[in-house]
Short mmCIF file of C-alpha atoms in Angstrom, two decimals:
data_model
loop_
_atom_site.label_atom_id
_atom_site.label_comp_id
_atom_site.label_asym_id
_atom_site.label_seq_id
_atom_site.Cartn_x
_atom_site.Cartn_y
_atom_site.Cartn_z
CA MET A 28 73.62 89.83 117.19
CA SER A 29 74.09 91.09 120.75
CA GLY A 30 73.14 87.92 122.57
CA GLY A 31 69.66 88.99 123.56
CA PRO A 32 67.96 92.24 124.58
CA LEU A 33 68.94 91.76 128.25
CA ALA A 34 72.65 91.28 127.51
CA GLY A 35 74.65 93.09 130.22
CA ILE A 36 71.96 92.64 132.90
CA LEU A 37 73.16 90.78 136.01
CA VAL A 38 70.61 88.74 137.98
CA VAL A 39 71.24 87.30 141.45
CA ASP A 40 68.87 84.38 141.78
CA LEU A 41 67.91 83.17 145.27
CA THR A 42 64.89 81.22 144.00
CA ARG A 43 64.31 77.51 144.14
CA ALA A 44 61.72 74.95 143.01
CA LEU A 45 59.82 76.24 139.97
CA ALA A 46 58.11 79.67 139.95
CA GLY A 47 61.27 81.67 140.63
CA PRO A 48 63.62 79.54 138.52
CA TYR A 49 61.20 79.80 135.61
CA ALA A 50 61.25 83.60 135.90
CA THR A 51 65.03 83.76 136.00
CA MET A 52 65.36 81.26 133.14
CA MET A 53 63.23 83.62 131.05
CA LEU A 54 65.62 86.45 131.91
CA ALA A 55 68.59 84.22 131.02
CA ASP A 56 66.99 83.28 127.71
CA ALA A 57 66.64 86.99 126.98
CA GLY A 58 70.39 87.44 127.50
CA ALA A 59 70.85 88.24 131.20
CA GLU A 60 73.66 86.72 133.24
CA VAL A 61 71.93 84.74 136.00
CA ILE A 62 73.89 83.69 139.09
CA LYS A 63 71.94 80.98 140.89
CA ILE A 64 72.66 80.88 144.63
CA GLU A 65 72.20 77.39 146.09
CA ARG A 66 72.50 75.97 149.58
CA PRO A 67 75.41 73.64 150.42
CA GLY A 68 74.99 69.93 149.98
CA THR A 69 71.61 69.64 148.32
CA GLY A 70 71.21 72.83 146.30
CA ASP A 71 67.86 73.67 144.73
CA ASP A 72 65.00 71.47 145.97
CA THR A 73 64.33 70.24 142.42
CA ARG A 74 67.76 68.59 142.21
CA GLY A 75 66.15 65.84 144.30
CA TRP A 76 62.77 65.75 142.54
CA GLY A 77 62.53 62.46 140.68
CA PRO A 78 62.53 59.97 139.16
CA PRO A 79 63.33 60.36 136.41
CA PHE A 80 67.02 61.00 137.03
CA VAL A 81 69.69 60.76 134.33
CA GLY A 82 73.42 60.19 134.56
CA GLY A 83 75.78 57.68 136.16
CA PRO A 84 75.88 56.63 139.83
CA GLY A 85 76.74 59.57 142.06
CA GLU A 86 76.25 62.01 139.20
CA GLU A 87 72.50 61.75 138.68
CA GLU A 88 70.67 64.85 137.53
CA SER A 89 66.94 65.42 137.95
CA THR A 90 65.13 66.07 134.69
CA TYR A 91 62.89 68.43 136.67
CA PHE A 92 65.87 70.62 137.62
CA LEU A 93 67.21 70.46 134.07
CA SER A 94 63.90 71.78 132.71
CA VAL A 95 64.02 75.24 134.35
CA ASN A 96 67.68 76.14 134.90
CA ARG A 97 69.40 76.38 131.54
CA SER A 98 71.94 79.14 130.88
CA LYS A 99 72.55 79.89 134.58
CA LYS A 100 75.66 79.86 136.77
CA SER A 101 75.58 78.03 140.11
CA VAL A 102 77.27 79.35 143.27
CA VAL A 103 76.96 77.67 146.66
CA LEU A 104 76.48 80.00 149.64
CA ASP A 105 75.36 79.21 153.18
CA LEU A 106 73.12 82.14 154.08
CA LYS A 107 73.44 81.26 157.77
CA ASP A 108 77.17 81.91 157.54
CA PRO A 109 78.10 85.61 158.05
CA GLY A 110 80.92 85.40 155.53
CA ASP A 111 78.75 83.89 152.82
CA LEU A 112 75.99 86.39 153.58
CA GLU A 113 78.49 89.20 153.04
CA ARG A 114 79.54 87.61 149.74
CA LEU A 115 75.89 87.66 148.72
CA ARG A 116 75.65 91.34 149.63
CA GLY A 117 78.66 91.98 147.44
CA LEU A 118 76.90 90.36 144.48
CA ILE A 119 73.74 92.35 145.17
CA ARG A 120 75.68 95.63 145.17
CA ARG A 121 76.64 95.11 141.54
CA ALA A 122 73.46 93.34 140.36
CA ASP A 123 70.62 94.76 138.31
CA VAL A 124 68.05 92.25 139.53
CA LEU A 125 67.56 90.14 142.65
CA ALA A 126 64.96 87.36 142.57
CA GLU A 127 63.68 85.37 145.56
CA ASN A 128 60.68 83.22 146.43
CA PHE A 129 61.17 82.73 150.17
CA ARG A 130 58.25 82.70 152.55
CA PRO A 131 57.30 86.20 153.76
CA GLY A 132 59.71 87.44 156.43
CA VAL A 133 62.76 85.37 155.46
CA MET A 134 64.51 88.17 153.57
CA GLU A 135 64.00 90.54 156.51
CA ARG A 136 65.56 87.99 158.88
CA LEU A 137 68.58 87.83 156.57
CA GLY A 138 68.92 91.60 156.74
CA LEU A 139 67.82 91.86 153.11
CA GLY A 140 64.40 93.45 153.44
CA PRO A 141 63.26 96.15 151.00
CA GLU A 142 64.92 99.02 152.90
CA ASP A 143 68.17 97.05 153.28
CA LEU A 144 68.26 96.29 149.56
CA GLU A 145 67.65 99.91 148.65
CA ARG A 146 70.58 100.97 150.83
CA LEU A 147 72.80 98.32 149.25
CA ASN A 148 71.85 99.17 145.68
CA PRO A 149 69.34 101.94 144.86
CA ARG A 150 69.18 100.81 141.22
CA LEU A 151 68.27 97.22 142.11
CA VAL A 152 65.07 95.71 140.76
CA SER A 153 63.97 93.00 143.20
CA LEU A 154 61.44 90.28 142.42
CA SER A 155 59.56 88.49 145.18
CA ILE A 156 57.29 85.54 144.31
CA THR A 157 55.05 84.12 147.03
CA GLY A 158 52.22 81.63 147.19
CA PHE A 159 49.35 83.85 148.28
CA GLY A 160 50.75 87.37 147.99
CA GLU A 161 51.96 89.68 150.71
CA GLY A 162 49.79 90.66 153.67
CA GLY A 163 46.10 89.93 153.99
CA PRO A 164 44.61 87.07 155.96
CA GLU A 165 46.49 84.35 154.03
CA GLY A 166 49.70 86.03 152.91
CA HIS A 167 51.67 83.91 155.40
CA ARG A 168 50.73 80.59 153.75
CA PRO A 169 53.34 78.59 151.81
CA GLY A 170 52.48 78.09 148.17
CA PHE A 171 52.50 74.93 146.08
CA ASP A 172 51.23 74.71 142.55
CA GLN A 173 48.26 72.39 142.90
CA ILE A 174 47.10 74.17 146.04
CA ALA A 175 47.07 77.45 144.10
CA GLN A 176 45.27 75.83 141.16
CA GLY A 177 42.57 74.72 143.57
CA GLU A 178 42.26 77.93 145.58
CA GLY A 179 42.43 80.06 142.43
CA GLY A 180 39.42 78.24 140.96
CA LEU A 181 41.23 76.75 137.95
CA MET A 182 40.56 73.15 138.98
CA SER A 183 36.84 73.89 139.38
CA PHE A 184 36.31 74.33 135.65
CA THR A 185 38.98 71.91 134.38
CA GLY A 186 38.35 68.24 133.68
CA PRO A 187 35.72 66.00 132.06
CA VAL A 188 32.06 67.00 132.01
CA GLY A 189 30.52 65.91 135.30
CA GLY A 190 33.91 64.81 136.60
CA PRO A 191 35.94 65.91 139.61
CA PRO A 192 37.98 69.12 139.70
CA THR A 193 41.21 68.44 137.80
CA LYS A 194 44.63 70.07 137.76
CA VAL A 195 46.37 71.17 134.58
CA GLY A 196 49.01 68.72 133.33
CA VAL A 197 51.93 71.07 134.02
CA PRO A 198 52.53 73.20 137.17
CA ILE A 199 50.77 76.13 135.58
CA ALA A 200 50.45 78.30 138.70
CA ASP A 201 54.22 78.18 139.22
CA ILE A 202 54.97 78.81 135.57
CA LEU A 203 52.55 81.73 135.29
CA ALA A 204 53.74 83.33 138.53
CA GLY A 205 57.25 83.16 137.07
CA MET A 206 56.15 84.59 133.73
CA PHE A 207 54.25 87.47 135.34
CA GLY A 208 57.25 88.07 137.59
CA ALA A 209 59.69 88.17 134.68
CA PHE A 210 57.41 90.59 132.83
CA GLY A 211 57.31 92.80 135.93
CA VAL A 212 61.11 92.79 136.12
CA VAL A 213 61.53 93.82 132.49
CA ALA A 214 58.96 96.61 132.94
CA ALA A 215 60.80 97.85 136.05
CA LEU A 216 64.15 97.79 134.20
CA HIS A 217 62.57 99.92 131.47
CA GLU A 218 61.22 102.39 134.04
CA ARG A 219 64.68 102.57 135.64
CA GLU A 220 65.96 104.13 132.43
CA ARG A 221 63.76 107.15 133.21
CA SER A 222 64.01 107.36 136.99
CA GLY A 223 67.47 105.94 137.64
CA ARG A 224 66.03 103.94 140.52
CA GLY A 225 65.10 100.33 141.04
CA GLN A 226 61.91 99.09 142.64
CA ARG A 227 60.28 96.01 144.10
CA VAL A 228 58.22 93.67 141.90
CA THR A 229 55.81 91.13 143.39
CA SER A 230 54.02 88.13 141.95
CA SER A 231 52.13 85.21 143.49
CA LEU A 232 50.80 81.81 142.52
CA LEU A 233 47.26 82.77 143.54
CA GLY A 234 47.45 86.07 141.66
CA ALA A 235 48.77 84.32 138.55
CA ILE A 236 45.83 81.91 138.44
CA VAL A 237 43.28 84.69 138.96
CA GLY A 238 45.15 86.73 136.34
CA ILE A 239 44.38 84.15 133.61
CA HIS A 240 40.70 83.60 134.36
CA ALA A 241 39.91 85.74 131.28
CA PHE A 242 36.37 85.06 129.99
CA GLN A 243 35.77 82.44 132.70
CA GLY A 244 36.23 85.15 135.31
CA THR A 245 33.83 87.53 133.61
CA ARG A 246 31.25 84.75 133.25
CA TRP A 247 30.92 85.04 137.02
CA LEU A 248 31.81 88.68 137.69
CA ILE A 249 29.56 90.12 134.99
CA ALA A 250 27.10 87.40 133.93
CA GLY A 251 26.71 85.68 137.31
CA GLU A 252 27.49 82.19 135.94
CA VAL A 253 29.79 79.84 137.88
CA PRO A 254 31.79 77.79 135.33
CA GLY A 255 32.13 74.05 135.77
CA PRO A 256 34.20 71.37 134.04
CA GLU A 257 33.35 71.13 130.33
CA GLY A 258 35.92 68.62 129.15
CA ASN A 259 37.26 69.41 125.71
CA ARG A 260 34.32 71.60 124.75
CA HIS A 261 34.53 75.36 124.51
CA PRO A 262 32.03 77.09 126.80
CA THR A 263 31.04 79.77 124.26
CA ILE A 264 31.82 78.36 120.78
CA ALA A 265 30.52 75.23 119.04
CA PRO A 266 31.64 73.05 117.48
CA TYR A 267 35.04 73.57 119.09
CA GLY A 268 36.83 70.69 120.80
CA ALA A 269 38.37 67.24 120.47
CA TYR A 270 36.44 64.70 118.43
CA GLU A 271 36.82 60.99 117.77
CA CYS A 272 37.86 59.85 114.31
CA ALA A 273 38.28 56.29 113.05
CA ASP A 274 41.82 56.00 114.41
CA GLY A 275 42.27 58.74 116.99
CA MET A 276 41.28 62.22 118.13
CA ILE A 277 41.28 65.51 116.27
CA ASN A 278 40.77 69.08 117.48
CA ILE A 279 38.43 71.20 115.38
CA ALA A 280 37.77 74.92 115.90
CA VAL A 281 34.71 76.33 114.13
CA GLY A 282 35.12 79.85 115.46
CA SER A 283 32.93 81.88 113.09
CA GLU A 284 29.76 81.62 111.05
CA GLY A 285 31.82 81.55 107.87
CA LEU A 286 33.73 78.53 109.14
CA TRP A 287 30.47 76.86 110.14
CA ARG A 288 29.16 77.16 106.59
CA ARG A 289 32.31 75.46 105.29
CA PHE A 290 32.40 72.81 108.01
CA ALA A 291 28.79 71.66 108.18
CA PRO A 292 28.66 70.01 104.71
CA LEU A 293 31.79 68.02 105.53
CA VAL A 294 29.93 66.21 108.32
CA GLY A 295 26.65 65.88 106.45
CA LEU A 296 24.85 68.83 108.00
CA ASP A 297 22.98 71.69 106.39
CA PRO A 298 24.53 74.97 107.61
CA ASP A 299 21.03 76.49 107.50
CA ASP A 300 19.52 73.78 109.70
CA GLU A 301 17.45 75.87 112.11
CA ARG A 302 18.76 73.84 115.07
CA PHE A 303 22.35 74.92 114.44
CA ASP A 304 22.33 77.98 112.19
CA THR A 305 23.80 80.35 114.84
CA ASN A 306 26.61 79.90 117.32
CA LYS A 307 24.20 80.60 120.19
CA LYS A 308 21.99 77.71 119.09
CA ARG A 309 24.95 75.40 118.57
CA VAL A 310 26.30 76.10 122.07
CA SER A 311 22.90 75.53 123.67
CA ARG A 312 22.44 72.26 121.73
CA VAL A 313 26.04 71.10 121.77
CA GLU A 314 25.28 67.49 122.70
CA GLU A 315 22.75 67.19 119.88
CA LEU A 316 25.22 68.83 117.51
CA GLU A 317 28.06 66.49 118.45
CA GLU A 318 25.81 63.44 118.05
CA ALA A 319 24.92 64.65 114.55
CA MET A 320 28.60 65.15 113.66
CA ALA A 321 29.88 61.89 115.12
CA PRO A 322 29.04 59.35 112.37
CA ALA A 323 30.84 61.35 109.68
CA LEU A 324 33.88 62.03 111.84
CA ARG A 325 34.20 58.36 112.77
CA SER A 326 34.04 57.31 109.13
CA ALA A 327 37.62 58.40 108.37
CA GLY A 328 40.99 58.67 110.09
CA VAL A 329 42.75 61.70 111.52
CA GLU A 330 45.00 62.34 108.52
CA GLU A 331 42.09 62.12 106.09
CA TRP A 332 40.15 64.63 108.19
CA MET A 333 43.18 66.89 108.37
CA ARG A 334 43.23 66.86 104.57
CA ARG A 335 39.50 67.54 104.19
CA LEU A 336 39.37 70.26 106.81
CA GLY A 337 42.54 71.86 105.48
CA GLU A 338 41.13 72.02 101.96
CA ALA A 339 38.00 73.66 103.34
CA GLY A 340 40.01 76.15 105.40
CA VAL A 341 38.64 74.87 108.73
CA PRO A 342 41.20 75.01 111.58
CA ALA A 343 42.06 71.54 112.90
CA GLY A 344 44.92 69.78 114.60
CA ARG A 345 46.16 66.39 115.68
CA VAL A 346 46.30 65.39 119.36
CA LEU A 347 49.95 64.42 119.74
CA SER A 348 51.97 62.71 122.45
CA LEU A 349 55.21 64.40 123.52
CA ASP A 350 57.41 62.03 121.51
CA GLU A 351 55.42 63.03 118.43
CA VAL A 352 55.63 66.74 119.31
CA TYR A 353 59.42 66.70 119.57
CA ALA A 354 59.66 64.79 116.29
CA SER A 355 57.55 67.42 114.52
CA PRO A 356 59.26 69.18 111.59
CA GLN A 357 57.50 72.42 112.59
CA VAL A 358 58.85 72.23 116.14
CA GLU A 359 62.31 71.69 114.68
CA HIS A 360 61.87 74.58 112.25
CA LEU A 361 60.92 76.94 115.09
CA GLY A 362 63.98 75.96 117.11
CA LEU A 363 61.88 74.72 120.02
CA ILE A 364 64.50 72.21 121.14
CA ASP A 365 67.70 73.51 122.74
CA VAL A 366 70.70 71.21 122.34
CA VAL A 367 73.34 71.92 124.99
CA GLU A 368 76.51 70.25 126.26
CA HIS A 369 76.11 69.35 129.92
CA PRO A 370 79.33 68.92 131.96
CA ARG A 371 78.21 65.51 133.28
CA LEU A 372 75.63 64.24 130.84
CA GLY A 373 77.15 65.31 127.54
CA GLU A 374 74.76 66.47 124.85
CA ILE A 375 71.18 66.84 126.09
CA ARG A 376 68.00 68.27 124.60
CA LEU A 377 65.75 70.71 126.44
CA PRO A 378 62.41 72.39 125.69
CA GLY A 379 63.42 75.55 123.86
CA TRP A 380 62.72 79.26 124.14
CA PRO A 381 59.68 80.29 122.05
CA VAL A 382 60.42 84.03 121.58
CA GLY A 383 62.52 85.53 118.81
CA TRP A 384 64.06 89.00 118.35
CA SER A 385 64.79 90.19 114.83
CA ARG A 386 67.72 92.43 115.77
CA SER A 387 68.92 91.46 119.25
CA GLY A 388 68.91 87.75 118.56
CA ARG A 389 69.31 85.17 121.30
CA ARG A 390 72.59 84.13 122.81
CA ARG A 391 73.54 80.48 122.48
CA PRO A 392 71.75 78.58 125.28
CA GLY A 393 73.89 77.02 127.97
CA PRO A 394 73.33 73.87 130.04
CA PRO A 395 71.79 73.84 133.50
CA PRO A 396 74.70 74.07 135.96
CA THR A 397 75.98 71.41 138.29
CA LEU A 398 75.86 72.36 141.96
CA GLY A 399 78.45 75.07 142.69
CA GLN A 400 79.96 74.81 139.22
CA HIS A 401 80.71 78.54 138.90
CA GLY A 402 81.70 79.47 142.45
CA GLY A 403 85.30 80.20 141.63
CA GLU A 404 84.46 82.12 138.48
CA VAL A 405 81.81 84.32 140.10
CA LEU A 406 83.23 84.88 143.57
CA GLY A 407 86.81 85.00 142.40
CA GLY A 408 85.90 87.73 139.95
#
């Protein structure tokens, strides 16, 4: 195994908070060497985001920072200091990728605008992640996740039926902007093999949210419908959602007419009942359908329904808390927990990398770095 398909790629990482660090963590997980540049004293903003913090007095680490910075090297540079800025330029000259998520104009003020970077390193692929994209009437605005979720429309159709607009339970705009950015970088590195030249890649929190509208977007753009919050129901398939059993909730997905014919008898319904015999009818009468299903579903517990639905070949799943997820034998089997040795905390567990490569493999994951941990190694070399 080579340690990942991006082994040998050097990334200079000027990002902080979440969107950029998530992108560069993806590159690190794929095998790239990522040098994280942090400001003196405080480092990345997320080092101070807590509680929860872990570790002894004076050596506390934020679990937020730990979540998006595994397998990176930390170097402290003061970008207001001419000497440190020149050290950064030296790293950029030999890098394959530069990532930053500064507000528009900051890189130019540092003398690291697009033209400057091309002169320093014509093969460099640079990634810039912003809140609202570059240019336009709002390109100057700073970006934060929940603001982007709201302005990208995601909150407008998330949450309980009839309830207020609701954010997703993780910073999804940041994460998606990072994922789209990392994909753009890998595509640009591939193109460089043909052209011999780098290029600039851009991503934004607003663009990432619009980019995942999928069928909700076309409901408006093509059908003229404005989606609203629908709770755990699916807007175009029924029954499909979370349902109450005797001792908890279960997700059931009846995504085809064949599945409906297998599911209906389990909850005491005739699959040929003219009220529900097509998906279109079931969606239009979803409240009536769910009322008809409810007594049967509440008559038995989650595990019994998992057994019955499994035997009938109807997709279903438990609604688990995170402690239950990380205790799952399937999660363990898939290697979705990374166990690393942190220089201050000892052995810690982190959410793992979900992608596998049959031939390239994945290099052994490393811990998130302490502030400035690799300065001597990187700058000395």
